[in-house]
């Protein structure tokens, strides 16, 4: 049965003086093609902007594209909380899912409890560290709570304790965040989109990062340049994954579905993996509860191929 036309607010982050993210137009175009009326809700650093926009127009639904607020990715959960307190239905993960998946250390603890394989790791809170499993270098050091590869680059891969402690200090100083150090898995990097509710979510075709003409002497790190830089001949690009052994594909899909449920995600999410070139095992790197939905990116590419 076809849905009645809805009035949908497209909530997105919009710093003053910057161009609008193309994903907003992608979503508005798709909604119009489905017969719905969409209205953009641009917010920057004032909670009142969100509340006023919601109260001014009685939306049937808010499509939540807001991955950050006031330049701080850690505040995306607060945006969802404002909508929940305003009793406005919205798309994507709720407050619980955003909180659980935003904290990389908590994510790994929950996944580990449910026997979902992740790289061995250690967490650093600025005063001490706690290891989970036997660690061996190289390690990749990440901020514990940021998103969109902020604070991650080739310099994040370390091969000694001196480099590790230096990177932990840098993250504390530059981002005011704790650090997560995990074993760096050399191998294929793949992304799994999951759609639906916790009852019967749907797995999308697996998308892979083709590294192109990557310098083999440098660690393969999917940083902001790789993710958001212009695509040129031989540069890394996204492709639909081919030739993944059936047993590995099964374990990847099972892990993605379990992560989706364990982390209380809903509607749409993306789970990122590395397939070890040494062992063939697939490891969950992270779960993104509010993934980038631009039409050329991982989740949209997987949806287009199903």
PDB file of C-alpha atoms in Angstrom:
ATOM      1  CA  UNK A   1       0.000   0.000   0.000  1.00  0.00           C
ATOM      2  CA  UNK A   2       1.433   3.372  -1.032  1.00  0.00           C
ATOM      3  CA  UNK A   3       2.219   5.879   1.695  1.00  0.00           C
ATOM      4  CA  UNK A   4       0.299   9.131   1.756  1.00  0.00           C
ATOM      5  CA  UNK A   5       2.434  12.167   0.874  1.00  0.00           C
ATOM      6  CA  UNK A   6       4.302  13.328   3.972  1.00  0.00           C
ATOM      7  CA  UNK A   7       5.746  16.667   4.978  1.00  0.00           C
ATOM      8  CA  UNK A   8       9.355  15.819   5.821  1.00  0.00           C
ATOM      9  CA  UNK A   9      11.939  18.129   7.328  1.00  0.00           C
ATOM     10  CA  UNK A  10      15.495  17.428   6.160  1.00  0.00           C
ATOM     11  CA  UNK A  11      17.646  18.339   9.161  1.00  0.00           C
ATOM     12  CA  UNK A  12      21.289  19.070   8.316  1.00  0.00           C
ATOM     13  CA  UNK A  13      24.312  20.870   9.703  1.00  0.00           C
ATOM     14  CA  UNK A  14      25.032  24.155   7.919  1.00  0.00           C
ATOM     15  CA  UNK A  15      27.912  26.371   9.103  1.00  0.00           C
ATOM     16  CA  UNK A  16      27.604  29.994   8.017  1.00  0.00           C
ATOM     17  CA  UNK A  17      29.383  30.838   4.784  1.00  0.00           C
ATOM     18  CA  UNK A  18      29.880  27.232   3.697  1.00  0.00           C
ATOM     19  CA  UNK A  19      28.163  25.505   0.744  1.00  0.00           C
ATOM     20  CA  UNK A  20      25.376  23.074   1.482  1.00  0.00           C
ATOM     21  CA  UNK A  21      26.416  19.419   1.539  1.00  0.00           C
ATOM     22  CA  UNK A  22      25.270  17.677  -1.680  1.00  0.00           C
ATOM     23  CA  UNK A  23      23.642  14.907   0.375  1.00  0.00           C
ATOM     24  CA  UNK A  24      20.851  17.341   1.304  1.00  0.00           C
ATOM     25  CA  UNK A  25      19.848  17.802  -2.334  1.00  0.00           C
ATOM     26  CA  UNK A  26      20.179  14.027  -2.905  1.00  0.00           C
ATOM     27  CA  UNK A  27      17.691  13.311  -0.107  1.00  0.00           C
ATOM     28  CA  UNK A  28      15.276  16.085  -1.084  1.00  0.00           C
ATOM     29  CA  UNK A  29      15.269  14.893  -4.709  1.00  0.00           C
ATOM     30  CA  UNK A  30      14.622  11.291  -3.666  1.00  0.00           C
ATOM     31  CA  UNK A  31      11.770  12.340  -1.375  1.00  0.00           C
ATOM     32  CA  UNK A  32      10.179  14.437  -4.140  1.00  0.00           C
ATOM     33  CA  UNK A  33      10.378  11.486  -6.542  1.00  0.00           C
ATOM     34  CA  UNK A  34       8.470   9.444  -3.952  1.00  0.00           C
ATOM     35  CA  UNK A  35       5.756  12.098  -3.820  1.00  0.00           C
ATOM     36  CA  UNK A  36       6.653  13.686  -0.480  1.00  0.00           C
ATOM     37  CA  UNK A  37       7.110  17.364   0.373  1.00  0.00           C
ATOM     38  CA  UNK A  38      10.503  18.156   1.876  1.00  0.00           C
ATOM     39  CA  UNK A  39      11.647  21.279   3.698  1.00  0.00           C
ATOM     40  CA  UNK A  40      15.294  21.891   4.597  1.00  0.00           C
ATOM     41  CA  UNK A  41      16.150  22.567   8.254  1.00  0.00           C
ATOM     42  CA  UNK A  42      19.649  24.054   8.445  1.00  0.00           C
ATOM     43  CA  UNK A  43      21.250  24.256  11.905  1.00  0.00           C
ATOM     44  CA  UNK A  44      24.640  25.423  13.105  1.00  0.00           C
ATOM     45  CA  UNK A  45      25.241  26.119  16.786  1.00  0.00           C
ATOM     46  CA  UNK A  46      21.913  27.117  18.352  1.00  0.00           C
ATOM     47  CA  UNK A  47      19.580  24.587  19.902  1.00  0.00           C
ATOM     48  CA  UNK A  48      16.793  27.150  19.512  1.00  0.00           C
ATOM     49  CA  UNK A  49      17.120  26.803  15.718  1.00  0.00           C
ATOM     50  CA  UNK A  50      16.109  23.144  15.945  1.00  0.00           C
ATOM     51  CA  UNK A  51      13.258  23.710  18.376  1.00  0.00           C
ATOM     52  CA  UNK A  52      11.899  26.712  16.458  1.00  0.00           C
ATOM     53  CA  UNK A  53      11.983  24.902  13.096  1.00  0.00           C
ATOM     54  CA  UNK A  54      10.197  21.881  14.547  1.00  0.00           C
ATOM     55  CA  UNK A  55       7.524  23.964  16.279  1.00  0.00           C
ATOM     56  CA  UNK A  56       6.981  26.314  13.328  1.00  0.00           C
ATOM     57  CA  UNK A  57       6.089  23.553  10.887  1.00  0.00           C
ATOM     58  CA  UNK A  58       4.205  20.447  11.924  1.00  0.00           C
ATOM     59  CA  UNK A  59       6.384  17.843  10.198  1.00  0.00           C
ATOM     60  CA  UNK A  60       5.171  14.289   9.786  1.00  0.00           C
ATOM     61  CA  UNK A  61       8.802  13.171   9.964  1.00  0.00           C
ATOM     62  CA  UNK A  62      12.307  14.623  10.254  1.00  0.00           C
ATOM     63  CA  UNK A  63      15.005  13.062   8.074  1.00  0.00           C
ATOM     64  CA  UNK A  64      18.028  13.417  10.323  1.00  0.00           C
ATOM     65  CA  UNK A  65      21.241  14.126   8.421  1.00  0.00           C
ATOM     66  CA  UNK A  66      22.838  16.021  11.296  1.00  0.00           C
ATOM     67  CA  UNK A  67      26.173  14.305  12.041  1.00  0.00           C
ATOM     68  CA  UNK A  68      27.571  17.190  14.068  1.00  0.00           C
ATOM     69  CA  UNK A  69      26.524  20.325  15.920  1.00  0.00           C
ATOM     70  CA  UNK A  70      28.547  23.468  16.617  1.00  0.00           C
ATOM     71  CA  UNK A  71      31.507  21.764  14.912  1.00  0.00           C
ATOM     72  CA  UNK A  72      31.559  18.920  17.444  1.00  0.00           C
ATOM     73  CA  UNK A  73      30.715  15.411  16.197  1.00  0.00           C
ATOM     74  CA  UNK A  74      30.149  14.253  19.757  1.00  0.00           C
ATOM     75  CA  UNK A  75      27.019  16.414  19.939  1.00  0.00           C
ATOM     76  CA  UNK A  76      25.077  14.573  17.217  1.00  0.00           C
ATOM     77  CA  UNK A  77      23.388  12.521  19.945  1.00  0.00           C
ATOM     78  CA  UNK A  78      22.145  15.743  21.560  1.00  0.00           C
ATOM     79  CA  UNK A  79      20.376  16.702  18.330  1.00  0.00           C
ATOM     80  CA  UNK A  80      18.475  13.416  18.433  1.00  0.00           C
ATOM     81  CA  UNK A  81      17.688  14.008  22.116  1.00  0.00           C
ATOM     82  CA  UNK A  82      16.120  17.388  21.306  1.00  0.00           C
ATOM     83  CA  UNK A  83      13.841  15.740  18.750  1.00  0.00           C
ATOM     84  CA  UNK A  84      12.891  12.972  21.171  1.00  0.00           C
ATOM     85  CA  UNK A  85      12.006  15.512  23.847  1.00  0.00           C
ATOM     86  CA  UNK A  86       9.972  17.408  21.233  1.00  0.00           C
ATOM     87  CA  UNK A  87       8.195  14.129  20.387  1.00  0.00           C
ATOM     88  CA  UNK A  88       9.049  14.436  16.720  1.00  0.00           C
ATOM     89  CA  UNK A  89       9.539  11.195  14.756  1.00  0.00           C
ATOM     90  CA  UNK A  90      12.879  11.121  12.972  1.00  0.00           C
ATOM     91  CA  UNK A  91      14.961   8.765  10.876  1.00  0.00           C
ATOM     92  CA  UNK A  92      18.119   6.952  11.865  1.00  0.00           C
ATOM     93  CA  UNK A  93      19.448   5.770  15.195  1.00  0.00           C
ATOM     94  CA  UNK A  94      17.921   7.016  18.411  1.00  0.00           C
ATOM     95  CA  UNK A  95      19.750   8.416  21.410  1.00  0.00           C
ATOM     96  CA  UNK A  96      20.709   4.982  22.757  1.00  0.00           C
ATOM     97  CA  UNK A  97      22.140   3.783  19.436  1.00  0.00           C
ATOM     98  CA  UNK A  98      24.070   6.987  18.840  1.00  0.00           C
ATOM     99  CA  UNK A  99      25.570   6.873  22.327  1.00  0.00           C
ATOM    100  CA  UNK A 100      26.596   3.228  22.102  1.00  0.00           C
ATOM    101  CA  UNK A 101      28.118   3.420  18.623  1.00  0.00           C
ATOM    102  CA  UNK A 102      29.756   6.806  19.099  1.00  0.00           C
ATOM    103  CA  UNK A 103      31.969   5.507  21.907  1.00  0.00           C
ATOM    104  CA  UNK A 104      34.417   3.189  20.118  1.00  0.00           C
ATOM    105  CA  UNK A 105      35.597   1.539  23.326  1.00  0.00           C
ATOM    106  CA  UNK A 106      32.090   0.795  24.538  1.00  0.00           C
ATOM    107  CA  UNK A 107      31.232  -0.502  21.054  1.00  0.00           C
ATOM    108  CA  UNK A 108      34.135  -2.943  21.161  1.00  0.00           C
ATOM    109  CA  UNK A 109      33.203  -4.154  24.637  1.00  0.00           C
ATOM    110  CA  UNK A 110      29.613  -4.825  23.593  1.00  0.00           C
ATOM    111  CA  UNK A 111      30.635  -6.549  20.367  1.00  0.00           C
ATOM    112  CA  UNK A 112      33.180  -8.660  22.227  1.00  0.00           C
ATOM    113  CA  UNK A 113      30.555  -9.759  24.746  1.00  0.00           C
ATOM    114  CA  UNK A 114      28.491 -11.079  21.830  1.00  0.00           C
ATOM    115  CA  UNK A 115      31.490 -12.841  20.246  1.00  0.00           C
ATOM    116  CA  UNK A 116      31.712 -10.439  17.297  1.00  0.00           C
ATOM    117  CA  UNK A 117      35.331 -10.363  16.199  1.00  0.00           C
ATOM    118  CA  UNK A 118      37.190  -7.037  16.458  1.00  0.00           C
ATOM    119  CA  UNK A 119      40.950  -6.325  16.513  1.00  0.00           C
ATOM    120  CA  UNK A 120      42.650  -6.665  19.911  1.00  0.00           C
ATOM    121  CA  UNK A 121      42.909  -3.246  21.511  1.00  0.00           C
ATOM    122  CA  UNK A 122      43.910  -1.068  24.430  1.00  0.00           C
ATOM    123  CA  UNK A 123      42.207   2.063  25.709  1.00  0.00           C
ATOM    124  CA  UNK A 124      43.962   5.105  27.156  1.00  0.00           C
ATOM    125  CA  UNK A 125      42.118   7.571  29.395  1.00  0.00           C
ATOM    126  CA  UNK A 126      44.978  10.027  29.857  1.00  0.00           C
ATOM    127  CA  UNK A 127      46.190   8.485  33.104  1.00  0.00           C
ATOM    128  CA  UNK A 128      46.398   4.742  32.461  1.00  0.00           C
ATOM    129  CA  UNK A 129      45.682   2.117  29.855  1.00  0.00           C
ATOM    130  CA  UNK A 130      43.880  -1.201  29.788  1.00  0.00           C
ATOM    131  CA  UNK A 131      44.659  -3.909  27.232  1.00  0.00           C
ATOM    132  CA  UNK A 132      42.088  -6.311  25.797  1.00  0.00           C
ATOM    133  CA  UNK A 133      43.903  -9.255  24.231  1.00  0.00           C
ATOM    134  CA  UNK A 134      47.562  -9.699  23.296  1.00  0.00           C
ATOM    135  CA  UNK A 135      48.712  -6.718  21.252  1.00  0.00           C
ATOM    136  CA  UNK A 136      51.468  -6.614  18.689  1.00  0.00           C
ATOM    137  CA  UNK A 137      52.706  -3.748  16.553  1.00  0.00           C
ATOM    138  CA  UNK A 138      51.795  -2.114  14.263  1.00  0.00           C
ATOM    139  CA  UNK A 139      48.831  -0.521  15.984  1.00  0.00           C
ATOM    140  CA  UNK A 140      46.469   2.172  14.775  1.00  0.00           C
ATOM    141  CA  UNK A 141      45.610   4.875  17.312  1.00  0.00           C
ATOM    142  CA  UNK A 142      42.181   6.530  17.085  1.00  0.00           C
ATOM    143  CA  UNK A 143      40.268   9.141  19.062  1.00  0.00           C
ATOM    144  CA  UNK A 144      37.675   7.288  21.125  1.00  0.00           C
ATOM    145  CA  UNK A 145      34.630   9.389  20.262  1.00  0.00           C
ATOM    146  CA  UNK A 146      35.090  11.349  17.037  1.00  0.00           C
ATOM    147  CA  UNK A 147      33.572  10.577  13.647  1.00  0.00           C
ATOM    148  CA  UNK A 148      34.344  10.927   9.912  1.00  0.00           C
ATOM    149  CA  UNK A 149      38.006   9.869  10.366  1.00  0.00           C
ATOM    150  CA  UNK A 150      38.823  13.020  12.345  1.00  0.00           C
ATOM    151  CA  UNK A 151      42.216  12.529  13.995  1.00  0.00           C
ATOM    152  CA  UNK A 152      43.054   9.522  11.813  1.00  0.00           C
ATOM    153  CA  UNK A 153      45.752   9.433   9.131  1.00  0.00           C
ATOM    154  CA  UNK A 154      48.874   7.571   8.119  1.00  0.00           C
ATOM    155  CA  UNK A 155      50.562   8.991  11.215  1.00  0.00           C
ATOM    156  CA  UNK A 156      48.027   7.037  13.274  1.00  0.00           C
ATOM    157  CA  UNK A 157      49.788   3.734  12.526  1.00  0.00           C
ATOM    158  CA  UNK A 158      52.580   3.293  15.072  1.00  0.00           C
ATOM    159  CA  UNK A 159      55.308   0.688  15.446  1.00  0.00           C
ATOM    160  CA  UNK A 160      56.781   1.422  18.876  1.00  0.00           C
ATOM    161  CA  UNK A 161      55.721   2.355  22.400  1.00  0.00           C
ATOM    162  CA  UNK A 162      57.310   5.789  22.007  1.00  0.00           C
ATOM    163  CA  UNK A 163      55.228   6.496  18.903  1.00  0.00           C
ATOM    164  CA  UNK A 164      52.135   5.110  20.630  1.00  0.00           C
ATOM    165  CA  UNK A 165      52.420   7.307  23.727  1.00  0.00           C
ATOM    166  CA  UNK A 166      53.213  10.344  21.559  1.00  0.00           C
ATOM    167  CA  UNK A 167      50.081   9.813  19.469  1.00  0.00           C
ATOM    168  CA  UNK A 168      47.930   9.328  22.585  1.00  0.00           C
ATOM    169  CA  UNK A 169      49.220  12.653  23.964  1.00  0.00           C
ATOM    170  CA  UNK A 170      48.572  14.384  20.643  1.00  0.00           C
ATOM    171  CA  UNK A 171      44.953  13.196  20.570  1.00  0.00           C
ATOM    172  CA  UNK A 172      44.425  14.381  24.137  1.00  0.00           C
ATOM    173  CA  UNK A 173      45.943  17.799  23.338  1.00  0.00           C
ATOM    174  CA  UNK A 174      44.400  18.364  19.884  1.00  0.00           C
ATOM    175  CA  UNK A 175      40.966  16.763  20.289  1.00  0.00           C
ATOM    176  CA  UNK A 176      40.474  16.555  24.071  1.00  0.00           C
ATOM    177  CA  UNK A 177      39.613  12.889  23.668  1.00  0.00           C
ATOM    178  CA  UNK A 178      40.652   9.525  25.008  1.00  0.00           C
ATOM    179  CA  UNK A 179      42.459   7.104  22.696  1.00  0.00           C
ATOM    180  CA  UNK A 180      41.862   3.629  21.372  1.00  0.00           C
ATOM    181  CA  UNK A 181      44.833   1.649  20.017  1.00  0.00           C
ATOM    182  CA  UNK A 182      44.035  -1.523  18.092  1.00  0.00           C
ATOM    183  CA  UNK A 183      46.017  -3.972  16.011  1.00  0.00           C
ATOM    184  CA  UNK A 184      46.317  -2.700  12.460  1.00  0.00           C
ATOM    185  CA  UNK A 185      44.752  -5.271  10.136  1.00  0.00           C
ATOM    186  CA  UNK A 186      46.330  -5.402   6.686  1.00  0.00           C
ATOM    187  CA  UNK A 187      43.810  -6.517   4.124  1.00  0.00           C
ATOM    188  CA  UNK A 188      40.629  -5.679   2.261  1.00  0.00           C
ATOM    189  CA  UNK A 189      38.398  -2.947   3.671  1.00  0.00           C
ATOM    190  CA  UNK A 190      34.676  -3.487   3.137  1.00  0.00           C
ATOM    191  CA  UNK A 191      31.473  -1.762   4.190  1.00  0.00           C
ATOM    192  CA  UNK A 192      28.096  -3.317   4.915  1.00  0.00           C
ATOM    193  CA  UNK A 193      24.892  -1.285   4.865  1.00  0.00           C
ATOM    194  CA  UNK A 194      22.003  -2.469   7.032  1.00  0.00           C
ATOM    195  CA  UNK A 195      18.420  -1.238   6.582  1.00  0.00           C
ATOM    196  CA  UNK A 196      15.288  -1.682   8.668  1.00  0.00           C
ATOM    197  CA  UNK A 197      14.321  -2.230  12.265  1.00  0.00           C
ATOM    198  CA  UNK A 198      15.888  -4.568  14.844  1.00  0.00           C
ATOM    199  CA  UNK A 199      13.396  -7.337  14.061  1.00  0.00           C
ATOM    200  CA  UNK A 200      14.244  -8.168  10.438  1.00  0.00           C
ATOM    201  CA  UNK A 201      16.972  -5.852   9.153  1.00  0.00           C
ATOM    202  CA  UNK A 202      18.154  -6.207   5.556  1.00  0.00           C
ATOM    203  CA  UNK A 203      21.778  -6.558   4.498  1.00  0.00           C
ATOM    204  CA  UNK A 204      22.844  -4.573   1.432  1.00  0.00           C
ATOM    205  CA  UNK A 205      25.481  -5.760  -1.062  1.00  0.00           C
ATOM    206  CA  UNK A 206      28.992  -5.376   0.309  1.00  0.00           C
ATOM    207  CA  UNK A 207      30.983  -2.376  -0.931  1.00  0.00           C
ATOM    208  CA  UNK A 208      34.798  -2.360  -0.968  1.00  0.00           C
ATOM    209  CA  UNK A 209      37.475   0.318  -0.987  1.00  0.00           C
ATOM    210  CA  UNK A 210      39.666  -0.273  -4.036  1.00  0.00           C
ATOM    211  CA  UNK A 211      43.020   1.267  -3.111  1.00  0.00           C
ATOM    212  CA  UNK A 212      44.051   1.831  -6.735  1.00  0.00           C
ATOM    213  CA  UNK A 213      47.701   2.789  -7.194  1.00  0.00           C
ATOM    214  CA  UNK A 214      48.399   3.130  -3.483  1.00  0.00           C
ATOM    215  CA  UNK A 215      52.061   3.368  -2.484  1.00  0.00           C
ATOM    216  CA  UNK A 216      52.795  -0.121  -1.047  1.00  0.00           C
ATOM    217  CA  UNK A 217      55.315   1.342   1.407  1.00  0.00           C
ATOM    218  CA  UNK A 218      52.588   3.338   3.167  1.00  0.00           C
ATOM    219  CA  UNK A 219      49.909   1.894   5.473  1.00  0.00           C
ATOM    220  CA  UNK A 220      46.459   1.698   3.951  1.00  0.00           C
ATOM    221  CA  UNK A 221      44.506   4.086   6.178  1.00  0.00           C
ATOM    222  CA  UNK A 222      41.092   5.339   5.131  1.00  0.00           C
ATOM    223  CA  UNK A 223      41.525   8.919   6.299  1.00  0.00           C
ATOM    224  CA  UNK A 224      39.555  12.040   5.349  1.00  0.00           C
ATOM    225  CA  UNK A 225      41.594  12.522   2.185  1.00  0.00           C
ATOM    226  CA  UNK A 226      40.750   8.994   1.026  1.00  0.00           C
ATOM    227  CA  UNK A 227      37.075   9.322   1.996  1.00  0.00           C
ATOM    228  CA  UNK A 228      36.328  12.843   0.822  1.00  0.00           C
ATOM    229  CA  UNK A 229      39.131  13.828  -1.561  1.00  0.00           C
ATOM    230  CA  UNK A 230      38.549  14.150  -5.325  1.00  0.00           C
ATOM    231  CA  UNK A 231      38.704  10.907  -7.285  1.00  0.00           C
ATOM    232  CA  UNK A 232      41.546  10.870  -9.808  1.00  0.00           C
ATOM    233  CA  UNK A 233      43.056   8.156 -11.979  1.00  0.00           C
ATOM    234  CA  UNK A 234      44.524   5.497  -9.731  1.00  0.00           C
ATOM    235  CA  UNK A 235      43.173   7.028  -6.499  1.00  0.00           C
ATOM    236  CA  UNK A 236      41.195   4.931  -3.987  1.00  0.00           C
ATOM    237  CA  UNK A 237      37.545   4.474  -4.952  1.00  0.00           C
ATOM    238  CA  UNK A 238      34.487   2.536  -3.869  1.00  0.00           C
ATOM    239  CA  UNK A 239      33.387  -0.536  -5.803  1.00  0.00           C
ATOM    240  CA  UNK A 240      30.879  -3.311  -5.244  1.00  0.00           C
ATOM    241  CA  UNK A 241      32.876  -6.133  -3.638  1.00  0.00           C
ATOM    242  CA  UNK A 242      33.629  -9.203  -5.733  1.00  0.00           C
ATOM    243  CA  UNK A 243      35.206 -12.577  -5.033  1.00  0.00           C
ATOM    244  CA  UNK A 244      34.626 -12.648  -1.289  1.00  0.00           C
ATOM    245  CA  UNK A 245      34.585 -16.323  -0.260  1.00  0.00           C
ATOM    246  CA  UNK A 246      31.107 -17.470   0.730  1.00  0.00           C
ATOM    247  CA  UNK A 247      32.121 -18.459   4.260  1.00  0.00           C
ATOM    248  CA  UNK A 248      33.734 -15.049   4.832  1.00  0.00           C
ATOM    249  CA  UNK A 249      30.713 -13.252   3.345  1.00  0.00           C
ATOM    250  CA  UNK A 250      28.424 -15.220   5.664  1.00  0.00           C
ATOM    251  CA  UNK A 251      30.462 -14.235   8.745  1.00  0.00           C
ATOM    252  CA  UNK A 252      30.592 -10.582   7.658  1.00  0.00           C
ATOM    253  CA  UNK A 253      26.829 -10.399   7.133  1.00  0.00           C
ATOM    254  CA  UNK A 254      26.118 -12.211  10.401  1.00  0.00           C
ATOM    255  CA  UNK A 255      28.445  -9.853  12.303  1.00  0.00           C
ATOM    256  CA  UNK A 256      26.850  -6.790  10.684  1.00  0.00           C
ATOM    257  CA  UNK A 257      23.348  -7.924  11.664  1.00  0.00           C
ATOM    258  CA  UNK A 258      24.427  -8.719  15.216  1.00  0.00           C
ATOM    259  CA  UNK A 259      26.197  -5.356  15.573  1.00  0.00           C
ATOM    260  CA  UNK A 260      23.070  -3.589  14.300  1.00  0.00           C
ATOM    261  CA  UNK A 261      20.961  -5.261  16.985  1.00  0.00           C
ATOM    262  CA  UNK A 262      23.486  -5.142  19.834  1.00  0.00           C
ATOM    263  CA  UNK A 263      24.114  -1.411  19.362  1.00  0.00           C
ATOM    264  CA  UNK A 264      20.366  -0.657  19.159  1.00  0.00           C
ATOM    265  CA  UNK A 265      20.584   0.809  15.664  1.00  0.00           C
ATOM    266  CA  UNK A 266      17.597   1.356  13.405  1.00  0.00           C
ATOM    267  CA  UNK A 267      16.497   2.434   9.919  1.00  0.00           C
ATOM    268  CA  UNK A 268      19.961   2.508   8.355  1.00  0.00           C
ATOM    269  CA  UNK A 269      23.553   2.035   9.484  1.00  0.00           C
ATOM    270  CA  UNK A 270      26.937   0.997   8.116  1.00  0.00           C
ATOM    271  CA  UNK A 271      29.353  -1.514   9.609  1.00  0.00           C
ATOM    272  CA  UNK A 272      33.003  -1.368   8.505  1.00  0.00           C
ATOM    273  CA  UNK A 273      35.306  -4.398   8.295  1.00  0.00           C
ATOM    274  CA  UNK A 274      38.847  -5.391   7.452  1.00  0.00           C
ATOM    275  CA  UNK A 275      39.463  -8.889   6.029  1.00  0.00           C
ATOM    276  CA  UNK A 276      42.908  -9.993   7.164  1.00  0.00           C
ATOM    277  CA  UNK A 277      45.177 -10.912   4.276  1.00  0.00           C
ATOM    278  CA  UNK A 278      47.036 -13.271   6.647  1.00  0.00           C
ATOM    279  CA  UNK A 279      44.167 -15.263   8.132  1.00  0.00           C
ATOM    280  CA  UNK A 280      41.141 -14.425   5.981  1.00  0.00           C
ATOM    281  CA  UNK A 281      39.190 -13.496   9.117  1.00  0.00           C
ATOM    282  CA  UNK A 282      36.873 -10.467   9.021  1.00  0.00           C
ATOM    283  CA  UNK A 283      37.124  -7.911  11.844  1.00  0.00           C
ATOM    284  CA  UNK A 284      34.613  -5.189  12.669  1.00  0.00           C
ATOM    285  CA  UNK A 285      36.382  -1.834  12.755  1.00  0.00           C
ATOM    286  CA  UNK A 286      33.395   0.282  13.738  1.00  0.00           C
ATOM    287  CA  UNK A 287      29.670   0.780  13.306  1.00  0.00           C
ATOM    288  CA  UNK A 288      28.358   4.067  11.960  1.00  0.00           C
ATOM    289  CA  UNK A 289      24.832   4.783  13.260  1.00  0.00           C
ATOM    290  CA  UNK A 290      24.408   7.930  11.146  1.00  0.00           C
ATOM    291  CA  UNK A 291      26.309   7.140   7.920  1.00  0.00           C
ATOM    292  CA  UNK A 292      26.893   9.581   5.096  1.00  0.00           C
ATOM    293  CA  UNK A 293      24.090   9.019   2.575  1.00  0.00           C
ATOM    294  CA  UNK A 294      25.421  10.900  -0.458  1.00  0.00           C
ATOM    295  CA  UNK A 295      24.566   8.948  -3.621  1.00  0.00           C
ATOM    296  CA  UNK A 296      28.152   7.953  -4.477  1.00  0.00           C
ATOM    297  CA  UNK A 297      29.057   6.727  -0.983  1.00  0.00           C
ATOM    298  CA  UNK A 298      29.039   3.288   0.606  1.00  0.00           C
ATOM    299  CA  UNK A 299      25.463   2.816   1.779  1.00  0.00           C
ATOM    300  CA  UNK A 300      23.819   4.364  -1.306  1.00  0.00           C
ATOM    301  CA  UNK A 301      26.088   2.348  -3.602  1.00  0.00           C
ATOM    302  CA  UNK A 302      25.128  -0.880  -1.856  1.00  0.00           C
ATOM    303  CA  UNK A 303      21.420   0.013  -2.021  1.00  0.00           C
ATOM    304  CA  UNK A 304      21.660   0.769  -5.744  1.00  0.00           C
ATOM    305  CA  UNK A 305      23.212  -2.665  -6.413  1.00  0.00           C
ATOM    306  CA  UNK A 306      20.632  -4.797  -4.580  1.00  0.00           C
TER     307      UNK A 306
END
